[in-house]
Amino acid sequence: MSEKLIDSGNNAAAMAVQLAAAEVIAAYPITPQTPLTEKLSELIAAGEMDAEYVAVESEHSALGVCIGAASAGVRAFTATSSNGLLYMSEQLHWAAGARLPMVMCVVNRGIGAPWSVWNDHQDAMSQRDAGWIQLFAKDHQEIVDITLKAFRLAELVHIPVMVNYDGYYLSHTYMPFELPDAAVVKEFLPAYEYAHALDPQKPESLNTVTLPDSRNDINGVKQPGYMDIRHNLHQEMRLAMDVLEEIDADYQQRFGRGGTPIIDPYCCEDADYIVVAMGTLANQFRDVVDRLRQEDGLKVGVLALQIYRPFPTAKIAEALQSAKGVMVYEKGLSYGNQGALYADLKSALYPYPARPQLHNFIVGLGGRDIRTEDLCQTLKSACLQDDLSSPEQTDTPQWIGLQL
Amino acid sequence: MPDSRFKVLTSASTSGPGDAGRTGSWRVERPILDYSRCIPAKTGKSACHLCWLYCPDNVVSKAIEPKIDLEYCKGCGICAEECPAKAIEMVSEENFVAGGEDE
Ligand code: SF4
Ligand code: SF4
């Protein structure tokens, strides 16, 4: 039976991992992720989850253990935040290049220095080129659903998947959500099998020095070179979006929730102005959209991006073709340039006939309060703005909520 | 199991001499084995074989007189380092080039 609960986002994630029957959990505590892995270790200690909990001395080792587990054909899970994710960075690239499926929850938090334990998206954005699939949840129900889909996705496409959710906004707040029936989850998520699983009876060299050129192995079989392997990772990461949609359709059929695994539009059909945002910020904008439609008669909508890597280039560009203006609000940036999401979106739109006026807003870094009032004001004035500013001015991100 | 549309290219191959390509060309020093010191060669028993065990390129044979496949031996010197009888000496490849002292 499915179960309705009111619990924290971290506990929702832990229960999803329990349902997914992960077999190895290796994690190092870091705020705001800690309660998630504490909950998993409790479940294992109480005999409610049949998994090995490996207590490690660092995040680098945590992902190393998951890489080992996945290499042995075992379903692995880890979770982290902020500087912990950055400490894993080398291993992130390794897991992706080795095509090892695993799932990691990243409970998004600002990166030090200066030290911050509060939310923004800079941790995930900084790892966007590591070769991991990056999904973003907007509420507790999505944490559960996306985590379950993430395991199946990772194992079908053999690419590791990061499930991002906002620190504190989701990790520590309580919300109602439904936990799917364990027996149906088992059907949805078959056991993980790995063709190259470590086996002493069948020794193989895995990811050893791979020469620039392809070569014949000792059996005379042509083996790809480094560049071929990396090209395949890129191609199959793009293809993974189709697989995610198929998985989502199956999930929807079994559990009744889904339909928007790539982009999740709200009031976008007739919208002249569309906000693009990720995570809880996109949900906060639903209130803003309702208000501006009601009070100001502005045809606005918000489009939540549910997947950041691979970037859904065509889907998002097509969804914005009839908009006059697009406002990208984000909790991170590429220092010295612009918001990373904004830059990606701009490049996605370039080959398309309609290039709506774009605006970039940086909000909520290191947990700076994101006031709905400020979102209303800035969105409204961006909608009403006559295009009088210089190209450079329009292309410069505006910071909201600065206290200088 | 991966979806059939996915090739999942990885670097995975049967271990063995030549697994990393023609590594013999990397060699700067060549291991020279002295059978008068080598334990199995001296005793006629299948013993020791630490060179065979430790060679990272799998190019030493596990024989009474161990042989090194110079096509793939990269000259790392691990065998010489591990040999308890000091039967392996690393000699500069300069000595083996045409016109060099030994050839
Ligand atoms: S390690 Fe030395 S003694 Fe032992 S088998 Fe090899 S060459 Fe001979
Ligand atoms: S030097 Fe010795 S250990 Fe190194 S590759 Fe050659 S035979 Fe093997």
Short mmCIF file of C-alpha atoms and ligand atoms in Angstrom, two decimals:
data_model
loop_
_atom_site.label_atom_id
_atom_site.label_comp_id
_atom_site.label_asym_id
_atom_site.label_seq_id
_atom_site.Cartn_x
_atom_site.Cartn_y
_atom_site.Cartn_z
CA MET A 1 0.00 0.00 0.00
CA SER A 2 1.15 3.51 -0.66
CA GLU A 3 1.41 5.65 2.43
CA LYS A 4 0.63 9.32 3.09
CA LEU A 5 3.08 11.04 5.39
CA ILE A 6 4.04 14.43 6.71
CA ASP A 7 7.80 14.53 7.15
CA SER A 8 10.97 16.42 6.26
CA GLY A 9 12.52 16.51 2.80
CA ASN A 10 15.59 14.69 4.06
CA ASN A 11 13.45 11.90 5.51
CA ALA A 12 11.45 11.75 2.27
CA ALA A 13 14.72 11.21 0.39
CA ALA A 14 15.85 8.54 2.87
CA MET A 15 12.58 6.66 2.56
CA ALA A 16 12.83 6.76 -1.24
CA VAL A 17 16.35 5.32 -1.04
CA GLN A 18 15.03 2.61 1.28
CA LEU A 19 12.25 1.83 -1.21
CA ALA A 20 14.79 1.74 -4.03
CA ALA A 21 16.64 -0.96 -2.05
CA ALA A 22 20.06 0.64 -2.34
CA GLU A 23 22.61 -1.90 -1.15
CA VAL A 24 25.54 0.31 -0.23
CA ILE A 25 25.30 3.73 1.40
CA ALA A 26 28.51 5.67 1.91
CA ALA A 27 28.30 9.23 3.09
CA TYR A 28 29.98 11.86 5.19
CA PRO A 29 27.78 14.22 7.19
CA ILE A 30 27.46 17.83 6.07
CA THR A 31 24.73 20.35 6.79
CA PRO A 32 21.97 20.35 5.49
CA GLN A 33 22.32 16.80 4.14
CA THR A 34 23.16 15.16 7.51
CA PRO A 35 19.64 14.10 8.64
CA LEU A 36 19.19 12.20 5.35
CA THR A 37 22.16 9.92 5.93
CA GLU A 38 21.41 9.69 9.66
CA LYS A 39 17.95 8.42 8.78
CA LEU A 40 19.44 5.82 6.41
CA SER A 41 21.88 4.61 9.05
CA GLU A 42 18.97 4.34 11.53
CA LEU A 43 16.92 2.31 9.05
CA ILE A 44 19.85 -0.03 8.46
CA ALA A 45 20.65 -0.35 12.19
CA ALA A 46 17.00 -1.16 12.92
CA GLY A 47 17.04 -3.92 10.31
CA GLU A 48 14.44 -2.08 8.21
CA MET A 49 16.80 -1.75 5.29
CA ASP A 50 19.13 -4.44 3.99
CA ALA A 51 22.17 -2.40 3.07
CA GLU A 52 25.76 -1.85 4.05
CA TYR A 53 26.37 1.57 5.60
CA VAL A 54 30.02 2.51 5.11
CA ALA A 55 31.09 5.32 7.41
CA VAL A 56 33.90 7.13 5.64
CA GLU A 57 36.29 9.91 6.63
CA SER A 58 35.51 12.23 3.73
CA GLU A 59 33.23 12.85 0.77
CA HIS A 60 36.03 11.88 -1.60
CA SER A 61 36.02 8.44 0.01
CA ALA A 62 32.21 8.31 0.10
CA LEU A 63 32.03 8.51 -3.66
CA GLY A 64 35.04 6.19 -3.92
CA VAL A 65 33.08 3.54 -1.99
CA CYS A 66 30.07 4.04 -4.28
CA ILE A 67 32.32 3.68 -7.32
CA GLY A 68 33.64 0.41 -5.87
CA ALA A 69 30.13 -0.82 -5.09
CA ALA A 70 28.76 0.04 -8.52
CA SER A 71 31.80 -1.62 -10.12
CA ALA A 72 30.89 -4.78 -8.23
CA GLY A 73 27.35 -4.64 -9.58
CA VAL A 74 25.79 -3.25 -6.40
CA ARG A 75 23.25 -0.42 -6.16
CA ALA A 76 24.94 2.50 -4.42
CA PHE A 77 23.78 5.80 -2.94
CA THR A 78 25.44 8.80 -1.40
CA ALA A 79 24.43 12.33 -0.49
CA THR A 80 26.20 15.57 0.19
CA SER A 81 26.05 19.37 0.04
CA SER A 82 28.21 22.32 -0.87
CA ASN A 83 31.92 21.94 -0.09
CA GLY A 84 31.36 18.21 0.37
CA LEU A 85 30.29 17.93 -3.27
CA LEU A 86 33.36 19.87 -4.32
CA TYR A 87 35.57 17.56 -2.29
CA MET A 88 34.12 14.70 -4.38
CA SER A 89 34.72 16.48 -7.63
CA GLU A 90 37.52 14.26 -8.95
CA GLN A 91 35.48 11.16 -8.18
CA LEU A 92 32.40 12.66 -9.86
CA HIS A 93 34.25 12.78 -13.16
CA TRP A 94 35.54 9.27 -12.55
CA ALA A 95 32.11 7.75 -11.87
CA ALA A 96 30.73 9.34 -15.04
CA GLY A 97 33.69 8.42 -17.26
CA ALA A 98 33.56 4.85 -15.97
CA ARG A 99 29.80 4.86 -16.74
CA LEU A 100 28.86 3.64 -13.27
CA PRO A 101 25.23 4.05 -12.33
CA MET A 102 24.56 5.46 -8.87
CA VAL A 103 22.38 8.11 -7.29
CA MET A 104 23.46 11.02 -5.13
CA CYS A 105 21.21 13.52 -3.42
CA VAL A 106 22.74 16.98 -3.34
CA VAL A 107 21.01 19.08 -0.71
CA ASN A 108 21.92 22.40 -2.27
CA ARG A 109 23.88 24.89 -0.16
CA GLY A 110 26.14 27.86 -0.83
CA ILE A 111 29.88 27.26 -1.15
CA GLY A 112 32.48 28.72 1.25
CA ALA A 113 34.25 31.09 1.60
CA PRO A 114 32.81 32.77 3.47
CA TRP A 115 31.31 29.81 5.26
CA SER A 116 27.59 29.43 4.74
CA VAL A 117 25.26 26.59 5.58
CA TRP A 118 22.29 28.12 3.77
CA ASN A 119 20.80 27.40 0.41
CA ASP A 120 21.76 28.34 -3.12
CA HIS A 121 22.58 26.32 -6.26
CA GLN A 122 26.26 27.10 -6.69
CA ASP A 123 27.34 23.62 -5.53
CA ALA A 124 25.40 21.81 -8.28
CA MET A 125 26.18 24.42 -10.93
CA SER A 126 29.90 24.12 -10.28
CA GLN A 127 29.75 20.42 -11.15
CA ARG A 128 27.65 20.75 -14.29
CA ASP A 129 30.47 19.55 -16.57
CA ALA A 130 31.30 16.41 -14.60
CA GLY A 131 29.19 14.12 -16.79
CA TRP A 132 26.42 13.52 -14.24
CA ILE A 133 22.74 13.84 -14.99
CA GLN A 134 21.40 16.63 -12.76
CA LEU A 135 17.73 16.62 -11.75
CA PHE A 136 16.01 19.23 -9.57
CA ALA A 137 13.07 18.68 -7.21
CA LYS A 138 10.62 21.42 -6.19
CA ASP A 139 8.87 19.75 -3.26
CA HIS A 140 8.92 16.66 -1.04
CA GLN A 141 6.79 14.57 -3.37
CA GLU A 142 9.20 15.28 -6.18
CA ILE A 143 12.15 14.28 -3.98
CA VAL A 144 10.56 10.85 -3.57
CA ASP A 145 9.44 10.44 -7.17
CA ILE A 146 12.61 11.81 -8.78
CA THR A 147 14.87 9.72 -6.54
CA LEU A 148 13.07 6.51 -7.53
CA LYS A 149 13.16 7.44 -11.22
CA ALA A 150 16.83 8.42 -10.87
CA PHE A 151 17.89 4.89 -9.89
CA ARG A 152 16.16 3.41 -12.91
CA LEU A 153 17.53 6.11 -15.21
CA ALA A 154 21.10 5.67 -13.95
CA GLU A 155 20.97 1.92 -14.42
CA LEU A 156 19.40 2.05 -17.90
CA VAL A 157 21.75 4.66 -19.35
CA HIS A 158 24.78 3.85 -17.17
CA ILE A 159 25.33 7.44 -16.15
CA PRO A 160 25.31 8.58 -12.51
CA VAL A 161 22.43 10.82 -11.45
CA MET A 162 22.39 13.73 -9.01
CA VAL A 163 19.05 14.55 -7.38
CA ASN A 164 19.14 18.18 -6.24
CA TYR A 165 16.85 19.71 -3.66
CA ASP A 166 17.07 22.97 -1.78
CA GLY A 167 18.75 22.96 1.62
CA TYR A 168 16.35 24.01 4.44
CA TYR A 169 13.56 25.06 2.04
CA LEU A 170 12.97 21.35 1.48
CA SER A 171 15.51 19.41 3.55
CA HIS A 172 14.29 20.61 6.96
CA THR A 173 10.67 21.61 6.33
CA TYR A 174 7.75 19.24 6.76
CA MET A 175 5.31 18.67 3.93
CA PRO A 176 2.78 15.99 3.06
CA PHE A 177 3.81 13.45 0.47
CA GLU A 178 2.92 9.96 -0.65
CA LEU A 179 5.30 7.06 -0.41
CA PRO A 180 4.63 4.49 -3.15
CA ASP A 181 3.88 0.85 -2.50
CA ALA A 182 7.09 -1.16 -2.04
CA ALA A 183 5.95 -4.12 -4.15
CA VAL A 184 5.12 -1.87 -7.11
CA VAL A 185 8.45 -0.04 -6.73
CA LYS A 186 10.14 -3.42 -6.99
CA GLU A 187 8.45 -4.03 -10.33
CA PHE A 188 9.29 -0.52 -11.48
CA LEU A 189 12.93 -0.82 -10.49
CA PRO A 190 14.41 -4.23 -11.35
CA ALA A 191 17.70 -5.35 -9.77
CA TYR A 192 20.87 -3.71 -11.00
CA GLU A 193 23.12 -5.85 -13.19
CA TYR A 194 26.50 -4.81 -14.53
CA ALA A 195 28.19 -6.52 -17.46
CA HIS A 196 31.67 -5.72 -16.15
CA ALA A 197 30.95 -6.48 -12.48
CA LEU A 198 34.21 -7.26 -10.67
CA ASP A 199 34.70 -11.01 -10.78
CA PRO A 200 37.93 -12.78 -9.77
CA GLN A 201 37.04 -15.61 -12.17
CA LYS A 202 36.95 -13.17 -15.07
CA PRO A 203 39.63 -10.52 -14.44
CA GLU A 204 39.42 -7.35 -16.52
CA SER A 205 41.36 -4.13 -16.65
CA LEU A 206 38.93 -1.26 -16.05
CA ASN A 207 39.68 2.36 -16.84
CA THR A 208 43.43 1.89 -16.95
CA VAL A 209 45.61 4.25 -18.99
CA THR A 210 43.62 4.60 -22.18
CA LEU A 211 45.69 5.81 -25.07
CA PRO A 212 44.68 8.72 -27.30
CA ASP A 213 44.10 6.32 -30.21
CA SER A 214 41.83 3.31 -30.33
CA ARG A 215 43.71 0.00 -30.29
CA ASN A 216 43.19 -3.73 -30.55
CA ASP A 217 43.09 -5.53 -27.24
CA ILE A 218 44.93 -8.79 -26.60
CA ASN A 219 42.04 -10.69 -28.21
CA GLY A 220 42.29 -8.58 -31.34
CA VAL A 221 39.06 -6.70 -30.53
CA LYS A 222 39.12 -2.98 -31.30
CA GLN A 223 38.92 -0.93 -28.10
CA PRO A 224 37.88 2.72 -28.05
CA GLY A 225 40.34 5.45 -27.16
CA TYR A 226 39.73 8.15 -24.57
CA MET A 227 38.04 10.54 -26.97
CA ASP A 228 35.68 7.87 -28.29
CA ILE A 229 34.63 6.94 -24.77
CA ARG A 230 34.00 10.57 -23.87
CA HIS A 231 32.07 11.21 -27.08
CA ASN A 232 29.85 8.25 -26.28
CA LEU A 233 29.19 9.63 -22.78
CA HIS A 234 28.08 12.93 -24.29
CA GLN A 235 25.86 11.32 -26.96
CA GLU A 236 24.22 8.95 -24.52
CA MET A 237 23.70 11.69 -21.96
CA ARG A 238 21.70 13.59 -24.59
CA LEU A 239 19.76 10.39 -25.36
CA ALA A 240 19.11 9.90 -21.63
CA MET A 241 16.41 12.60 -21.80
CA ASP A 242 14.24 10.31 -23.95
CA VAL A 243 14.78 7.48 -21.50
CA LEU A 244 13.80 9.75 -18.61
CA GLU A 245 10.54 10.57 -20.38
CA GLU A 246 9.83 6.88 -20.92
CA ILE A 247 10.59 6.10 -17.29
CA ASP A 248 8.37 8.96 -16.19
CA ALA A 249 5.50 7.67 -18.35
CA ASP A 250 5.82 4.24 -16.75
CA TYR A 251 6.02 5.82 -13.29
CA GLN A 252 2.90 7.86 -13.98
CA GLN A 253 1.03 4.77 -15.05
CA ARG A 254 2.01 2.88 -11.91
CA PHE A 255 1.83 5.65 -9.32
CA GLY A 256 -0.34 8.35 -10.88
CA ARG A 257 2.20 11.17 -10.73
CA GLY A 258 4.39 12.54 -13.51
CA GLY A 259 4.17 14.02 -16.96
CA THR A 260 6.71 16.80 -16.57
CA PRO A 261 10.14 15.21 -16.11
CA ILE A 262 12.03 17.71 -18.27
CA ILE A 263 10.25 21.04 -17.99
CA ASP A 264 7.26 21.85 -15.81
CA PRO A 265 5.33 24.85 -17.13
CA TYR A 266 2.77 26.78 -15.11
CA CYS A 267 0.44 29.21 -16.94
CA CYS A 268 2.78 29.25 -19.94
CA GLU A 269 0.33 28.47 -22.79
CA ASP A 270 -0.73 32.06 -23.41
CA ALA A 271 2.14 33.77 -21.57
CA ASP A 272 3.91 36.80 -23.03
CA TYR A 273 6.52 36.65 -20.31
CA ILE A 274 7.99 33.43 -18.94
CA VAL A 275 10.12 33.01 -15.85
CA VAL A 276 12.64 30.16 -15.94
CA ALA A 277 13.86 28.85 -12.58
CA MET A 278 14.88 25.63 -10.83
CA GLY A 279 13.90 24.01 -7.55
CA THR A 280 11.70 25.68 -4.92
CA LEU A 281 12.20 29.07 -6.54
CA ALA A 282 10.03 27.89 -9.44
CA ASN A 283 7.26 26.98 -7.02
CA GLN A 284 7.52 30.33 -5.25
CA PHE A 285 7.00 31.96 -8.65
CA ARG A 286 3.61 30.27 -9.04
CA ASP A 287 2.28 32.72 -6.41
CA VAL A 288 3.96 35.59 -8.23
CA VAL A 289 2.41 34.52 -11.53
CA ASP A 290 -1.07 34.27 -9.96
CA ARG A 291 -0.69 37.71 -8.43
CA LEU A 292 0.60 39.50 -11.54
CA ARG A 293 -2.11 37.91 -13.66
CA GLN A 294 -4.82 38.92 -11.19
CA GLU A 295 -3.65 42.35 -10.05
CA ASP A 296 -1.85 43.64 -13.13
CA GLY A 297 -3.39 41.63 -15.94
CA LEU A 298 0.08 40.59 -17.05
CA LYS A 299 0.24 37.36 -19.03
CA VAL A 300 3.07 35.73 -17.14
CA GLY A 301 4.01 32.11 -16.58
CA VAL A 302 6.78 30.14 -14.93
CA LEU A 303 8.68 27.25 -16.41
CA ALA A 304 10.48 25.01 -13.95
CA LEU A 305 13.55 23.30 -15.31
CA GLN A 306 13.55 19.76 -13.86
CA ILE A 307 16.81 18.69 -15.51
CA TYR A 308 19.86 20.88 -15.90
CA ARG A 309 22.32 18.34 -17.35
CA PRO A 310 21.79 17.15 -19.97
CA PHE A 311 20.40 20.56 -20.89
CA PRO A 312 17.02 20.17 -22.62
CA THR A 313 18.06 22.57 -25.39
CA ALA A 314 15.28 21.93 -27.92
CA LYS A 315 12.45 21.45 -25.40
CA ILE A 316 13.14 24.67 -23.59
CA ALA A 317 13.84 26.74 -26.70
CA GLU A 318 10.59 25.54 -28.27
CA ALA A 319 8.64 26.24 -25.10
CA LEU A 320 9.82 29.87 -25.22
CA GLN A 321 9.19 30.55 -28.92
CA SER A 322 6.01 32.54 -28.42
CA ALA A 323 7.21 34.54 -25.40
CA LYS A 324 8.13 38.22 -25.74
CA GLY A 325 10.33 38.17 -22.69
CA VAL A 326 12.07 35.47 -20.67
CA MET A 327 13.30 36.13 -17.14
CA VAL A 328 15.86 33.74 -15.73
CA TYR A 329 16.03 33.80 -11.94
CA GLU A 330 18.81 31.73 -10.46
CA LYS A 331 20.72 31.01 -7.26
CA GLY A 332 24.20 30.78 -8.68
CA LEU A 333 26.42 32.20 -11.37
CA SER A 334 29.56 31.78 -13.38
CA TYR A 335 31.69 34.40 -11.64
CA GLY A 336 32.91 37.06 -14.01
CA ASN A 337 30.20 36.27 -16.53
CA GLN A 338 26.50 35.68 -15.87
CA GLY A 339 24.10 33.20 -14.37
CA ALA A 340 25.05 29.78 -15.74
CA LEU A 341 21.43 28.88 -16.46
CA TYR A 342 20.89 32.22 -18.23
CA ALA A 343 23.94 31.68 -20.45
CA ASP A 344 22.81 28.13 -21.27
CA LEU A 345 19.33 29.29 -22.11
CA LYS A 346 20.62 32.10 -24.30
CA SER A 347 22.76 29.66 -26.25
CA ALA A 348 19.82 27.24 -26.58
CA LEU A 349 17.70 29.99 -28.14
CA TYR A 350 20.30 31.23 -30.60
CA PRO A 351 19.54 28.79 -33.49
CA TYR A 352 15.77 29.30 -33.15
CA PRO A 353 13.77 31.86 -35.14
CA ALA A 354 12.31 33.64 -32.09
CA ARG A 355 14.80 35.08 -29.66
CA PRO A 356 12.76 36.66 -26.87
CA GLN A 357 14.20 39.51 -24.82
CA LEU A 358 16.15 37.90 -21.96
CA HIS A 359 16.70 39.10 -18.41
CA ASN A 360 18.90 37.58 -15.75
CA PHE A 361 18.33 37.88 -12.00
CA ILE A 362 20.58 36.52 -9.27
CA VAL A 363 18.75 35.76 -6.02
CA GLY A 364 19.12 34.07 -2.67
CA LEU A 365 22.87 33.40 -2.59
CA GLY A 366 23.94 31.88 0.72
CA GLY A 367 20.34 31.84 1.92
CA ARG A 368 19.59 35.55 1.43
CA ASP A 369 15.84 35.80 1.88
CA ILE A 370 13.91 35.70 -1.40
CA ARG A 371 10.90 37.91 -0.79
CA THR A 372 7.89 37.19 -2.97
CA GLU A 373 7.33 40.96 -3.00
CA ASP A 374 10.76 41.47 -4.63
CA LEU A 375 10.04 38.78 -7.21
CA CYS A 376 6.72 40.49 -8.07
CA GLN A 377 8.37 43.90 -8.39
CA THR A 378 11.32 42.82 -10.49
CA LEU A 379 9.27 40.59 -12.76
CA LYS A 380 6.66 43.29 -13.27
CA SER A 381 9.19 45.96 -14.15
CA ALA A 382 11.03 43.56 -16.49
CA CYS A 383 7.71 42.88 -18.27
CA LEU A 384 6.91 46.58 -18.59
CA GLN A 385 10.42 47.71 -19.45
CA ASP A 386 10.72 49.43 -22.81
CA ASP A 387 13.75 48.14 -24.57
CA LEU A 388 15.82 51.28 -24.19
CA SER A 389 18.88 49.88 -22.49
CA SER A 390 22.07 48.96 -24.32
CA PRO A 391 22.70 45.31 -25.28
CA GLU A 392 25.36 45.13 -22.61
CA GLN A 393 22.99 46.47 -19.95
CA THR A 394 20.22 44.01 -20.82
CA ASP A 395 22.73 41.18 -20.76
CA THR A 396 24.07 42.05 -17.31
CA PRO A 397 22.57 40.11 -14.41
CA GLN A 398 20.62 42.10 -11.82
CA TRP A 399 21.13 41.16 -8.21
CA ILE A 400 18.00 41.07 -6.09
CA GLY A 401 18.00 41.72 -2.36
CA LEU A 402 21.50 43.13 -1.97
CA GLN A 403 22.00 44.93 1.36
CA LEU A 404 24.86 47.18 0.35
CA MET B 1 21.15 -3.87 -17.68
CA PRO B 2 21.55 -0.89 -19.95
CA ASP B 3 18.87 0.00 -22.48
CA SER B 4 19.66 -1.62 -25.84
CA ARG B 5 20.01 1.80 -27.50
CA PHE B 6 23.02 2.49 -25.31
CA LYS B 7 26.51 1.30 -26.16
CA VAL B 8 28.05 2.34 -22.84
CA LEU B 9 31.61 2.62 -24.13
CA THR B 10 34.08 2.11 -21.32
CA SER B 11 37.66 1.15 -20.94
CA ALA B 12 37.32 -2.52 -20.02
CA SER B 13 39.53 -5.23 -21.44
CA THR B 14 41.00 -8.62 -20.70
CA SER B 15 44.19 -8.12 -18.73
CA GLY B 16 47.34 -9.38 -20.37
CA PRO B 17 50.50 -8.41 -22.23
CA GLY B 18 49.70 -5.68 -24.72
CA ASP B 19 46.52 -4.61 -22.91
CA ALA B 20 47.80 -1.04 -22.82
CA GLY B 21 49.24 -1.11 -26.34
CA ARG B 22 52.89 -1.55 -27.42
CA THR B 23 54.31 -0.44 -24.11
CA GLY B 24 57.75 -1.81 -25.00
CA SER B 25 58.41 1.46 -26.81
CA TRP B 26 58.11 3.36 -23.50
CA ARG B 27 61.16 1.60 -22.05
CA VAL B 28 64.18 3.62 -21.00
CA GLU B 29 65.78 0.82 -18.98
CA ARG B 30 65.64 -2.88 -19.80
CA PRO B 31 65.37 -5.62 -17.14
CA ILE B 32 68.16 -8.18 -17.59
CA LEU B 33 67.62 -11.44 -15.73
CA ASP B 34 70.57 -13.37 -14.36
CA TYR B 35 69.52 -17.05 -14.13
CA SER B 36 72.55 -17.87 -12.02
CA ARG B 37 70.89 -15.88 -9.22
CA CYS B 38 67.19 -16.48 -9.97
CA ILE B 39 65.65 -18.83 -7.37
CA PRO B 40 63.51 -21.12 -9.62
CA ALA B 41 66.27 -21.31 -12.24
CA LYS B 42 68.84 -22.20 -9.60
CA THR B 43 66.71 -24.76 -7.74
CA GLY B 44 64.76 -26.13 -10.69
CA LYS B 45 61.57 -25.64 -8.62
CA SER B 46 58.55 -23.52 -9.35
CA ALA B 47 59.25 -21.01 -6.59
CA CYS B 48 59.36 -17.28 -5.91
CA HIS B 49 58.03 -15.81 -9.18
CA LEU B 50 57.59 -12.46 -7.51
CA CYS B 51 58.61 -10.80 -10.77
CA TRP B 52 55.69 -12.55 -12.49
CA LEU B 53 53.35 -11.54 -9.68
CA TYR B 54 54.31 -7.89 -9.49
CA CYS B 55 54.84 -7.02 -13.15
CA PRO B 56 52.03 -4.50 -13.81
CA ASP B 57 51.98 -5.40 -17.51
CA ASN B 58 51.80 -9.13 -17.07
CA VAL B 59 54.84 -9.70 -19.28
CA VAL B 60 56.96 -12.05 -17.14
CA SER B 61 56.32 -15.74 -17.67
CA LYS B 62 55.86 -18.03 -14.66
CA ALA B 63 58.53 -20.47 -15.79
CA ILE B 64 61.53 -22.18 -14.20
CA GLU B 65 63.50 -19.70 -16.26
CA PRO B 66 61.20 -16.63 -16.21
CA LYS B 67 61.18 -14.75 -19.52
CA ILE B 68 60.29 -11.12 -20.09
CA ASP B 69 58.37 -10.12 -23.20
CA LEU B 70 60.26 -7.03 -24.32
CA GLU B 71 57.57 -6.17 -26.87
CA TYR B 72 55.44 -4.99 -23.94
CA CYS B 73 57.80 -4.58 -20.96
CA LYS B 74 57.65 -0.85 -20.22
CA GLY B 75 60.81 -0.85 -18.14
CA CYS B 76 59.24 0.25 -14.86
CA GLY B 77 61.75 -1.74 -12.81
CA ILE B 78 59.21 -3.13 -10.36
CA CYS B 79 60.42 -6.69 -11.02
CA ALA B 80 64.01 -5.68 -10.23
CA GLU B 81 62.86 -3.92 -7.07
CA GLU B 82 60.82 -6.91 -5.86
CA CYS B 83 63.29 -9.69 -6.73
CA PRO B 84 64.58 -11.06 -3.40
CA ALA B 85 67.67 -12.55 -5.09
CA LYS B 86 68.69 -9.35 -6.89
CA ALA B 87 68.62 -11.37 -10.11
CA ILE B 88 67.23 -8.56 -12.24
CA GLU B 89 69.27 -5.55 -13.25
CA MET B 90 67.88 -2.51 -15.03
CA VAL B 91 70.22 -1.58 -17.88
CA SER B 92 69.94 1.60 -19.95
CA GLU B 93 68.38 1.05 -23.40
CA GLU B 94 71.25 3.10 -24.82
CA ASN B 95 73.27 -0.08 -24.57
CA PHE B 96 70.94 -1.86 -26.97
CA VAL B 97 70.43 0.66 -29.76
CA ALA B 98 72.09 -0.20 -33.06
CA GLY B 99 75.67 1.03 -32.99
CA GLY B 100 75.59 0.96 -29.19
CA GLU B 101 78.14 -0.89 -27.12
CA ASP B 102 76.33 -4.25 -26.94
CA GLU B 103 74.92 -4.55 -30.43
S1 SF4 C 1 61.70 -12.45 -8.50
FE1 SF4 C 1 63.85 -12.78 -8.93
S2 SF4 C 1 64.33 -14.74 -8.03
FE2 SF4 C 1 62.12 -14.59 -8.07
S3 SF4 C 1 61.59 -15.63 -9.96
FE3 SF4 C 1 61.78 -13.46 -10.45
S4 SF4 C 1 63.89 -13.20 -11.11
FE4 SF4 C 1 63.77 -15.19 -10.10
S1 SF4 C 2 60.39 -3.75 -15.93
FE1 SF4 C 2 59.80 -5.69 -15.03
S2 SF4 C 2 57.94 -5.23 -13.91
FE2 SF4 C 2 58.26 -3.53 -15.30
S3 SF4 C 2 57.12 -4.05 -17.13
FE3 SF4 C 2 59.19 -4.83 -17.46
S4 SF4 C 2 59.12 -6.92 -16.76
FE4 SF4 C 2 57.31 -5.92 -15.95
#
